[in-house]
mmCIF file of C-alpha atoms and ligand atoms in Angstrom:
data_model
loop_
_atom_site.group_PDB
_atom_site.id
_atom_site.type_symbol
_atom_site.label_atom_id
_atom_site.label_comp_id
_atom_site.label_asym_id
_atom_site.label_seq_id
_atom_site.Cartn_x
_atom_site.Cartn_y
_atom_site.Cartn_z
ATOM 1 C CA MET D 352 6.921 19.670 0.198
ATOM 2 C CA LYS D 353 8.890 17.825 -2.510
ATOM 3 C CA THR D 354 6.772 15.277 -4.380
ATOM 4 C CA ILE D 355 8.547 11.992 -4.886
ATOM 5 C CA GLU D 356 7.043 10.147 -7.833
ATOM 6 C CA SER D 357 7.088 6.466 -6.970
ATOM 7 C CA VAL D 358 5.236 5.410 -10.153
ATOM 8 C CA THR D 359 5.013 7.284 -13.466
ATOM 9 C CA TYR D 360 4.262 6.256 -17.049
ATOM 10 C CA ASP D 361 5.275 8.120 -20.182
ATOM 11 C CA GLY D 362 3.543 6.000 -22.825
ATOM 12 C CA SER D 363 6.583 3.854 -23.621
ATOM 13 C CA LYS D 364 7.912 2.897 -20.185
ATOM 14 C CA ILE D 365 6.931 2.797 -16.514
ATOM 15 C CA ILE D 366 9.311 4.591 -14.192
ATOM 16 C CA LEU D 367 9.508 3.214 -10.669
ATOM 17 C CA LEU D 368 11.330 4.550 -7.662
ATOM 18 C CA ASP D 369 13.245 1.444 -6.533
ATOM 19 C CA GLN D 370 12.126 1.283 -2.905
ATOM 20 C CA THR D 371 14.523 -1.557 -2.116
ATOM 21 C CA LYS D 372 17.422 0.873 -2.573
ATOM 22 C CA LEU D 373 16.101 3.467 -0.119
ATOM 23 C CA PRO D 374 17.196 5.261 1.973
ATOM 24 C CA ASN D 375 20.748 5.030 0.661
ATOM 25 C CA GLU D 376 20.087 5.629 -3.011
ATOM 26 C CA GLU D 377 17.237 7.273 -4.920
ATOM 27 C CA VAL D 378 17.235 5.093 -8.031
ATOM 28 C CA TYR D 379 14.553 5.064 -10.739
ATOM 29 C CA LEU D 380 13.950 1.922 -12.812
ATOM 30 C CA GLU D 381 12.634 2.017 -16.355
ATOM 31 C CA VAL D 382 10.319 -0.897 -16.960
ATOM 32 C CA GLU D 383 9.350 -1.904 -20.481
ATOM 33 C CA ASP D 384 8.350 -5.543 -20.237
ATOM 34 C CA LEU D 385 5.908 -7.661 -18.306
ATOM 35 C CA LYS D 386 8.447 -9.853 -16.557
ATOM 36 C CA ASP D 387 10.342 -6.839 -15.231
ATOM 37 C CA LEU D 388 7.165 -5.281 -13.844
ATOM 38 C CA TRP D 389 6.087 -8.586 -12.284
ATOM 39 C CA ASP D 390 9.525 -8.880 -10.653
ATOM 40 C CA ALA D 391 9.459 -5.256 -9.465
ATOM 41 C CA ILE D 392 6.134 -5.852 -7.691
ATOM 42 C CA PHE D 393 7.167 -9.246 -6.297
ATOM 43 C CA GLU D 394 10.509 -7.939 -5.069
ATOM 44 C CA LEU D 395 8.895 -4.840 -3.477
ATOM 45 C CA LYS D 396 10.725 -2.377 -5.715
ATOM 46 C CA VAL D 397 7.290 -0.885 -6.024
ATOM 47 C CA ARG D 398 5.223 -1.589 -2.924
ATOM 48 C CA GLY D 399 2.326 -0.347 -0.831
ATOM 49 C CA ALA D 400 -1.215 -1.352 -1.802
ATOM 50 C CA PRO D 401 -2.226 1.688 -3.908
ATOM 51 C CA ALA D 402 1.181 1.935 -5.641
ATOM 52 C CA ILE D 403 1.025 -1.716 -6.687
ATOM 53 C CA GLY D 404 -2.430 -1.156 -8.190
ATOM 54 C CA ILE D 405 -1.272 1.917 -10.099
ATOM 55 C CA ALA D 406 1.864 0.169 -11.373
ATOM 56 C CA ALA D 407 -0.232 -2.778 -12.589
ATOM 57 C CA ALA D 408 -2.708 -0.437 -14.329
ATOM 58 C CA PHE D 409 0.166 1.291 -16.134
ATOM 59 C CA GLY D 410 1.531 -2.161 -16.928
ATOM 60 C CA LEU D 411 -1.684 -3.220 -18.628
ATOM 61 C CA ALA D 412 -1.720 0.072 -20.567
ATOM 62 C CA LEU D 413 1.903 -0.328 -21.661
ATOM 63 C CA PHE D 414 1.928 -4.028 -22.502
ATOM 64 C CA SER D 415 -1.390 -3.879 -24.336
ATOM 65 C CA ASN D 416 0.013 -1.011 -26.379
ATOM 66 C CA GLN D 417 2.873 -3.275 -27.426
ATOM 67 C CA LEU D 418 0.474 -5.922 -28.792
ATOM 68 C CA LYS D 419 0.631 -6.286 -32.583
ATOM 69 C CA THR D 420 -2.839 -7.597 -33.372
ATOM 70 C CA ASP D 421 -5.581 -5.532 -35.078
ATOM 71 C CA ASN D 422 -8.251 -7.999 -34.066
ATOM 72 C CA SER D 423 -10.234 -6.764 -31.049
ATOM 73 C CA LEU D 424 -11.176 -10.267 -29.875
ATOM 74 C CA THR D 425 -7.544 -11.380 -29.871
ATOM 75 C CA PHE D 426 -6.471 -8.099 -28.279
ATOM 76 C CA VAL D 427 -8.966 -8.412 -25.420
ATOM 77 C CA LYS D 428 -7.937 -12.034 -24.821
ATOM 78 C CA GLN D 429 -4.245 -11.080 -24.690
ATOM 79 C CA CYS D 430 -4.987 -8.134 -22.373
ATOM 80 C CA ARG D 431 -6.783 -10.456 -19.982
ATOM 81 C CA GLU D 432 -3.750 -12.764 -19.992
ATOM 82 C CA ILE D 433 -1.444 -9.837 -19.156
ATOM 83 C CA SER D 434 -3.823 -8.819 -16.372
ATOM 84 C CA GLU D 435 -3.854 -12.331 -14.970
ATOM 85 C CA THR D 436 -0.058 -12.458 -14.942
ATOM 86 C CA LEU D 437 0.205 -9.116 -13.133
ATOM 87 C CA ALA D 438 -2.435 -10.229 -10.631
ATOM 88 C CA SER D 439 -0.262 -13.199 -9.667
ATOM 89 C CA SER D 440 2.603 -11.004 -8.402
ATOM 90 C CA ARG D 441 1.337 -10.472 -4.835
ATOM 91 C CA PRO D 442 -1.784 -11.893 -3.153
ATOM 92 C CA THR D 443 -2.801 -9.696 -0.222
ATOM 93 C CA ALA D 444 -3.239 -6.076 -1.334
ATOM 94 C CA VAL D 445 -6.646 -5.981 -2.979
ATOM 95 C CA ASN D 446 -5.785 -2.741 -4.802
ATOM 96 C CA LEU D 447 -3.831 -4.804 -7.321
ATOM 97 C CA PHE D 448 -6.943 -6.768 -8.326
ATOM 98 C CA TRP D 449 -9.160 -3.711 -7.981
ATOM 99 C CA ALA D 450 -7.038 -1.656 -10.401
ATOM 100 C CA LEU D 451 -6.767 -4.484 -12.932
ATOM 101 C CA ARG D 452 -10.521 -5.072 -12.762
ATOM 102 C CA ARG D 453 -11.133 -1.364 -13.333
ATOM 103 C CA MET D 454 -8.826 -1.530 -16.380
ATOM 104 C CA GLU D 455 -10.598 -4.648 -17.653
ATOM 105 C CA THR D 456 -13.962 -2.865 -17.716
ATOM 106 C CA ILE D 457 -12.533 -0.999 -20.725
ATOM 107 C CA LEU D 458 -12.092 -4.210 -22.704
ATOM 108 C CA ASP D 459 -15.150 -4.004 -24.927
ATOM 109 C CA GLU D 460 -14.586 -6.232 -27.954
ATOM 110 C CA SER D 461 -16.868 -4.125 -30.154
ATOM 111 C CA LYS D 462 -14.318 -1.276 -30.076
ATOM 112 C CA SER D 463 -11.271 -1.089 -32.345
ATOM 113 C CA VAL D 464 -7.855 -2.036 -31.030
ATOM 114 C CA SER D 465 -6.542 1.519 -31.363
ATOM 115 C CA GLU D 466 -9.538 2.888 -29.457
ATOM 116 C CA LEU D 467 -9.055 0.275 -26.737
ATOM 117 C CA LYS D 468 -5.364 1.116 -26.428
ATOM 118 C CA SER D 469 -6.123 4.777 -25.993
ATOM 119 C CA LEU D 470 -8.895 4.070 -23.447
ATOM 120 C CA LEU D 471 -6.613 1.798 -21.400
ATOM 121 C CA ASP D 472 -3.957 4.484 -21.360
ATOM 122 C CA LYS D 473 -6.485 7.088 -20.192
ATOM 123 C CA GLU D 474 -7.924 4.818 -17.520
ATOM 124 C CA ALA D 475 -4.509 4.041 -16.026
ATOM 125 C CA HIS D 476 -3.728 7.747 -15.726
ATOM 126 C CA ALA D 477 -7.189 8.313 -14.207
ATOM 127 C CA ILE D 478 -6.513 5.651 -11.554
ATOM 128 C CA LYS D 479 -3.367 7.502 -10.527
ATOM 129 C CA ALA D 480 -5.044 10.923 -10.569
ATOM 130 C CA ASP D 481 -8.009 9.635 -8.538
ATOM 131 C CA ASP D 482 -5.606 8.136 -6.004
ATOM 132 C CA ALA D 483 -4.006 11.545 -5.435
ATOM 133 C CA ASP D 484 -7.394 13.183 -4.745
ATOM 134 C CA ILE D 485 -8.455 10.283 -2.530
ATOM 135 C CA CYS D 486 -5.306 10.396 -0.406
ATOM 136 C CA LYS D 487 -5.691 14.118 0.149
ATOM 137 C CA THR D 488 -9.307 13.653 1.225
ATOM 138 C CA ILE D 489 -8.314 10.826 3.586
ATOM 139 C CA GLY D 490 -5.767 13.252 5.006
ATOM 140 C CA GLN D 491 -8.399 15.925 5.530
ATOM 141 C CA TYR D 492 -10.693 13.527 7.397
ATOM 142 C CA GLY D 493 -7.780 12.145 9.385
ATOM 143 C CA LEU D 494 -6.694 15.630 10.337
ATOM 144 C CA THR D 495 -9.952 16.081 12.273
ATOM 145 C CA LEU D 496 -8.703 13.383 14.664
ATOM 146 C CA LEU D 497 -5.403 15.149 15.373
ATOM 147 C CA LYS D 498 -4.519 17.920 17.790
ATOM 148 C CA ASP D 499 -1.466 20.124 17.800
ATOM 149 C CA GLY D 500 1.339 18.504 19.796
ATOM 150 C CA MET D 501 0.145 14.900 19.404
ATOM 151 C CA THR D 502 2.495 11.958 18.995
ATOM 152 C CA LEU D 503 1.450 9.182 16.622
ATOM 153 C CA LEU D 504 2.851 5.719 16.119
ATOM 154 C CA THR D 505 2.871 4.217 12.637
ATOM 155 C CA HIS D 506 3.969 0.895 11.188
ATOM 156 C CA CYS D 507 5.450 -0.028 7.817
ATOM 157 C CA ASN D 508 5.139 2.722 5.219
ATOM 158 C CA ALA D 509 1.761 4.078 4.165
ATOM 159 C CA GLY D 510 3.106 7.375 2.910
ATOM 160 C CA GLY D 511 3.481 9.037 -0.468
ATOM 161 C CA ILE D 512 5.726 6.371 -1.955
ATOM 162 C CA ALA D 513 3.270 3.604 -1.021
ATOM 163 C CA THR D 514 0.766 5.402 -3.238
ATOM 164 C CA ALA D 515 1.819 7.548 -6.180
ATOM 165 C CA ASN D 516 1.285 11.012 -4.765
ATOM 166 C CA LYS D 517 2.704 13.203 -2.046
ATOM 167 C CA TYR D 518 0.338 12.313 0.817
ATOM 168 C CA GLY D 519 -0.098 8.559 1.060
ATOM 169 C CA THR D 520 -2.846 7.222 3.314
ATOM 170 C CA ALA D 521 -1.810 6.887 6.981
ATOM 171 C CA LEU D 522 0.747 9.678 6.648
ATOM 172 C CA ALA D 523 -1.651 12.015 4.812
ATOM 173 C CA PRO D 524 -3.161 13.590 7.969
ATOM 174 C CA ILE D 525 0.368 14.136 9.282
ATOM 175 C CA TYR D 526 1.505 15.910 6.103
ATOM 176 C CA LEU D 527 -1.634 18.056 6.109
ATOM 177 C CA ALA D 528 -1.109 18.901 9.783
ATOM 178 C CA LYS D 529 2.401 20.037 8.881
ATOM 179 C CA GLU D 530 1.033 22.225 6.068
ATOM 180 C CA LYS D 531 -1.260 23.841 8.640
ATOM 181 C CA GLY D 532 1.665 24.566 10.940
ATOM 182 C CA MET D 533 0.702 21.937 13.516
ATOM 183 C CA ASN D 534 3.372 20.120 15.420
ATOM 184 C CA ILE D 535 2.927 16.354 15.165
ATOM 185 C CA HIS D 536 5.593 13.933 16.306
ATOM 186 C CA VAL D 537 5.777 10.465 14.785
ATOM 187 C CA PHE D 538 7.210 7.253 16.184
ATOM 188 C CA ALA D 539 8.000 4.884 13.311
ATOM 189 C CA ASP D 540 8.276 1.163 13.903
ATOM 190 C CA GLU D 541 11.273 -0.318 12.181
ATOM 191 C CA THR D 542 8.944 -3.012 10.671
ATOM 192 C CA ARG D 543 10.740 -6.334 10.602
ATOM 193 C CA PRO D 544 11.844 -8.024 8.464
ATOM 194 C CA LEU D 545 12.088 -5.664 5.478
ATOM 195 C CA LEU D 546 12.314 -2.441 7.489
ATOM 196 C CA GLN D 547 9.816 -0.320 5.558
ATOM 197 C CA GLY D 548 9.428 1.855 8.662
ATOM 198 C CA ALA D 549 13.146 2.414 9.152
ATOM 199 C CA ARG D 550 14.070 2.717 5.498
ATOM 200 C CA LEU D 551 11.033 4.416 3.994
ATOM 201 C CA THR D 552 8.816 6.121 6.573
ATOM 202 C CA THR D 553 11.627 7.921 8.357
ATOM 203 C CA TRP D 554 13.136 8.890 4.981
ATOM 204 C CA GLU D 555 9.838 10.322 3.788
ATOM 205 C CA LEU D 556 9.046 12.169 7.005
ATOM 206 C CA LEU D 557 12.515 13.666 7.313
ATOM 207 C CA GLN D 558 12.239 15.076 3.800
ATOM 208 C CA ALA D 559 8.990 16.756 4.843
ATOM 209 C CA ASP D 560 10.694 18.110 7.947
ATOM 210 C CA ILE D 561 8.419 16.143 10.295
ATOM 211 C CA ASP D 562 9.852 15.002 13.630
ATOM 212 C CA VAL D 563 10.225 11.260 13.606
ATOM 213 C CA THR D 564 11.660 8.835 16.131
ATOM 214 C CA LEU D 565 12.621 5.369 14.951
ATOM 215 C CA ILE D 566 12.007 2.401 17.258
ATOM 216 C CA THR D 567 12.272 -1.349 16.774
ATOM 217 C CA ASP D 568 8.936 -3.155 16.629
ATOM 218 C CA SER D 569 9.463 -4.679 20.049
ATOM 219 C CA MET D 570 9.737 -1.237 21.679
ATOM 220 C CA ALA D 571 6.142 -0.267 20.881
ATOM 221 C CA ALA D 572 4.754 -1.777 24.104
ATOM 222 C CA MET D 573 7.177 0.162 26.268
ATOM 223 C CA VAL D 574 6.671 3.522 24.552
ATOM 224 C CA MET D 575 2.911 3.091 24.879
ATOM 225 C CA ARG D 576 3.229 2.236 28.564
ATOM 226 C CA GLN D 577 5.443 5.270 29.030
ATOM 227 C CA GLY D 578 2.547 7.406 27.752
ATOM 228 C CA LYS D 579 4.462 8.606 24.712
ATOM 229 C CA ILE D 580 1.817 7.666 22.120
ATOM 230 C CA ASP D 581 -1.526 9.467 21.659
ATOM 231 C CA ALA D 582 -2.786 7.399 18.722
ATOM 232 C CA VAL D 583 -1.716 4.687 16.303
ATOM 233 C CA ILE D 584 -2.341 5.213 12.601
ATOM 234 C CA VAL D 585 -1.609 2.610 9.941
ATOM 235 C CA GLY D 586 -2.445 1.875 6.332
ATOM 236 C CA CYS D 587 -3.883 -1.397 5.072
ATOM 237 C CA ASP D 588 -3.754 -3.908 2.246
ATOM 238 C CA ARG D 589 -7.262 -5.287 2.458
ATOM 239 C CA ILE D 590 -10.260 -4.638 4.670
ATOM 240 C CA ALA D 591 -12.870 -7.390 4.751
ATOM 241 C CA ALA D 592 -16.605 -6.638 4.785
ATOM 242 C CA ASN D 593 -16.694 -6.927 8.599
ATOM 243 C CA GLY D 594 -13.797 -4.487 9.094
ATOM 244 C CA ASP D 595 -11.077 -7.074 9.768
ATOM 245 C CA THR D 596 -7.943 -5.478 8.345
ATOM 246 C CA ALA D 597 -4.845 -6.982 6.756
ATOM 247 C CA ASN D 598 -1.721 -4.856 6.981
ATOM 248 C CA LYS D 599 2.015 -5.362 7.356
ATOM 249 C CA ILE D 600 3.000 -8.080 9.822
ATOM 250 C CA GLY D 601 3.144 -6.558 13.293
ATOM 251 C CA THR D 602 0.046 -4.384 12.909
ATOM 252 C CA TYR D 603 -2.153 -6.809 14.850
ATOM 253 C CA GLY D 604 0.250 -6.739 17.776
ATOM 254 C CA LEU D 605 0.142 -2.960 17.817
ATOM 255 C CA ALA D 606 -3.662 -3.002 17.875
ATOM 256 C CA VAL D 607 -3.664 -5.355 20.860
ATOM 257 C CA LEU D 608 -1.177 -3.089 22.631
ATOM 258 C CA ALA D 609 -3.156 0.023 21.800
ATOM 259 C CA GLU D 610 -6.283 -1.485 23.335
ATOM 260 C CA LYS D 611 -4.381 -2.505 26.470
ATOM 261 C CA HIS D 612 -3.080 1.054 26.877
ATOM 262 C CA GLY D 613 -6.349 2.825 25.970
ATOM 263 C CA ILE D 614 -4.866 4.354 22.813
ATOM 264 C CA PRO D 615 -7.015 4.888 19.700
ATOM 265 C CA PHE D 616 -6.063 2.682 16.759
ATOM 266 C CA TYR D 617 -6.869 4.177 13.349
ATOM 267 C CA VAL D 618 -6.672 2.582 9.905
ATOM 268 C CA ALA D 619 -6.455 4.840 6.844
ATOM 269 C CA SER D 620 -7.959 3.238 3.764
ATOM 270 C CA PRO D 621 -9.130 4.248 0.310
ATOM 271 C CA LEU D 622 -12.345 2.499 -0.750
ATOM 272 C CA SER D 623 -10.215 0.563 -3.247
ATOM 273 C CA THR D 624 -8.693 -1.318 -0.290
ATOM 274 C CA ILE D 625 -12.089 -2.342 1.096
ATOM 275 C CA ASP D 626 -13.115 -5.734 -0.254
ATOM 276 C CA LEU D 627 -16.766 -6.446 0.473
ATOM 277 C CA GLU D 628 -16.477 -9.769 -1.345
ATOM 278 C CA THR D 629 -14.170 -11.044 1.392
ATOM 279 C CA LYS D 630 -16.483 -11.471 4.331
ATOM 280 C CA THR D 631 -13.984 -11.666 7.199
ATOM 281 C CA GLY D 632 -10.257 -11.534 7.822
ATOM 282 C CA GLU D 633 -10.209 -15.351 7.962
ATOM 283 C CA THR D 634 -10.297 -15.552 4.164
ATOM 284 C CA ILE D 635 -7.882 -12.750 3.322
ATOM 285 C CA PRO D 636 -4.963 -14.422 1.509
ATOM 286 C CA ILE D 637 -1.782 -13.777 3.447
ATOM 287 C CA GLU D 638 1.441 -13.626 1.471
ATOM 288 C CA GLU D 639 4.262 -15.796 2.770
ATOM 289 C CA ARG D 640 7.693 -14.676 1.694
ATOM 290 C CA LYS D 641 11.054 -16.383 1.482
ATOM 291 C CA ALA D 642 12.947 -17.436 4.604
ATOM 292 C CA GLU D 643 16.037 -15.423 3.643
ATOM 293 C CA GLU D 644 14.218 -12.174 4.462
ATOM 294 C CA ILE D 645 14.516 -13.299 8.084
ATOM 295 C CA THR D 646 17.653 -15.426 8.093
ATOM 296 C CA GLU D 647 19.828 -13.127 6.001
ATOM 297 C CA GLY D 648 18.001 -9.855 5.588
ATOM 298 C CA PHE D 649 19.970 -7.295 3.601
ATOM 299 C CA GLY D 650 22.750 -9.773 2.913
ATOM 300 C CA LYS D 651 23.955 -10.612 6.396
ATOM 301 C CA ARG D 652 23.311 -14.091 7.760
ATOM 302 C CA THR D 653 21.708 -13.739 11.201
ATOM 303 C CA ALA D 654 20.487 -17.300 11.753
ATOM 304 C CA PRO D 655 22.260 -20.678 11.614
ATOM 305 C CA GLU D 656 23.098 -21.819 8.079
ATOM 306 C CA ASP D 657 21.340 -25.172 8.235
ATOM 307 C CA ASP D 658 17.952 -26.567 9.094
ATOM 308 C CA VAL D 659 16.387 -23.581 10.787
ATOM 309 C CA MET D 660 12.675 -23.557 10.088
ATOM 310 C CA VAL D 661 11.261 -20.156 9.232
ATOM 311 C CA TYR D 662 7.721 -18.811 9.022
ATOM 312 C CA ASN D 663 7.507 -15.477 7.214
ATOM 313 C CA PRO D 664 3.966 -14.161 6.721
ATOM 314 C CA ALA D 665 4.201 -10.643 5.290
ATOM 315 C CA PHE D 666 0.845 -9.507 6.680
ATOM 316 C CA ASP D 667 -1.429 -10.120 9.629
ATOM 317 C CA VAL D 668 -5.092 -9.433 10.252
ATOM 318 C CA THR D 669 -6.320 -7.061 12.921
ATOM 319 C CA PRO D 670 -9.809 -8.049 14.106
ATOM 320 C CA ASN D 671 -12.336 -5.261 13.622
ATOM 321 C CA GLU D 672 -13.078 -4.931 17.343
ATOM 322 C CA LEU D 673 -9.580 -3.532 17.913
ATOM 323 C CA ILE D 674 -10.045 -0.753 15.347
ATOM 324 C CA THR D 675 -11.254 2.584 16.710
ATOM 325 C CA ALA D 676 -12.071 3.983 13.266
ATOM 326 C CA ILE D 677 -11.330 3.562 9.569
ATOM 327 C CA ILE D 678 -10.508 6.805 7.767
ATOM 328 C CA THR D 679 -11.687 6.763 4.141
ATOM 329 C CA GLU D 680 -12.210 9.343 1.405
ATOM 330 C CA LYS D 681 -15.936 9.166 2.165
ATOM 331 C CA GLY D 682 -15.500 9.931 5.854
ATOM 332 C CA ILE D 683 -14.562 8.287 9.130
ATOM 333 C CA VAL D 684 -16.218 4.941 9.725
ATOM 334 C CA HIS D 685 -16.849 3.394 13.144
ATOM 335 C CA ALA D 686 -18.314 0.066 14.241
ATOM 336 C CA PRO D 687 -20.547 -1.667 13.357
ATOM 337 C CA TYR D 688 -18.237 -2.018 10.365
ATOM 338 C CA GLU D 689 -20.278 -4.565 8.448
ATOM 339 C CA LYS D 690 -23.150 -2.101 8.124
ATOM 340 C CA ASN D 691 -21.126 1.108 7.893
ATOM 341 C CA LEU D 692 -18.563 -0.077 5.330
ATOM 342 C CA LYS D 693 -21.345 -1.317 3.052
ATOM 343 C CA GLN D 694 -22.969 2.124 3.350
ATOM 344 C CA LEU D 695 -19.854 3.744 1.827
ATOM 345 C CA PHE D 696 -20.442 2.018 -1.487
ATOM 346 C CA LYS D 697 -24.070 3.145 -1.864
HETATM 347 O O1 LIG K 415 4.837 -5.386 1.803
HETATM 348 P P1 LIG K 415 4.511 -3.942 1.601
HETATM 349 O O2 LIG K 415 5.646 -3.024 1.900
HETATM 350 O O3 LIG K 415 3.894 -3.682 0.244
HETATM 351 O O4 LIG K 415 3.381 -3.650 2.672
HETATM 352 C C1 LIG K 415 2.740 -2.408 2.660
HETATM 353 C C2 LIG K 415 1.842 -2.168 3.795
HETATM 354 O O5 LIG K 415 1.608 -3.020 4.612
HETATM 355 C C3 LIG K 415 1.175 -0.828 3.839
HETATM 356 O O6 LIG K 415 0.871 -0.484 5.154
HETATM 357 C C4 LIG K 415 -0.128 -0.861 3.033
HETATM 358 O O7 LIG K 415 0.080 -1.382 1.756
HETATM 359 C C5 LIG K 415 -0.747 0.478 2.927
HETATM 360 S S1 LIG K 415 0.088 1.542 1.797
HETATM 361 C C6 LIG K 415 -0.782 2.978 1.707
#
């Protein structure tokens, strides 16, 4: 399987696969300053919870390396300011804050600036390397839930390019099944309004030679009723302590449908996406994005020019009781989530 590197860092620049250009063009952006990285995250050029965290970690490594001061106190203060700026790019995916916090643990003022720069660089690369191992392990656990010949429905894109490795989270079990010669069919929701399912998931799966059928979001109910779907598997942006899960808008609806049709609903999540400090889904911050994503997505006006009110939340929250299991790198977790998620961190 070809590995597509969505985020890399060579010590002087961050190289991002521009996901807004897919599937028509495979373009790589070279990012060398803070504003450009902030924009790339905000504009979804780099997207997917783990990939955003990795990009931000590389950002802190790169921009701290550009700092001119030799004074550790000043250096640490400026690093924290860079971190704060990066953290303001998107609010929902907790991996962004998790990765920046992990980087900030390096910022010990008693160390020299050159030592701190080298440690930040190392830590950012470690975050990416860990993510690759974690995604593979999630895939191995997820694979235990699959049988040859199954058809899965997924939403948005939680594949390799949403992380920075070849497996991703929700797609990892599917890639591993393919490696084992199993035949898994995937239905991919188009994922309105930014079409991550249509543009990214189908693109990724086709490159891996995995059978994929594209549907619009509103077709999910019918294909479930027709008995075409054996399980739903999605990624996530933040799981609260009680298991309530934020993921791309439309995920909640799928979970409701899955319950109605007696279909298991699985969430694949690295521990870095589980936020025990957020008690329930009620307090997960939900990003609201600009109206134009709905009224003139991809440059074509599809709503009246004037006065149309638009509500565009980018994520929704699936209540824990609709989730059959959460697949993590430490194993498969079932309800009661409050107790069992906490257990993972012991
Ligand atoms: O707005 P996006 O494209 O960043 O949303 C991404 C998702 O909702 C993914 O499902 C989630 O981040 C998991 S990625 C492994």
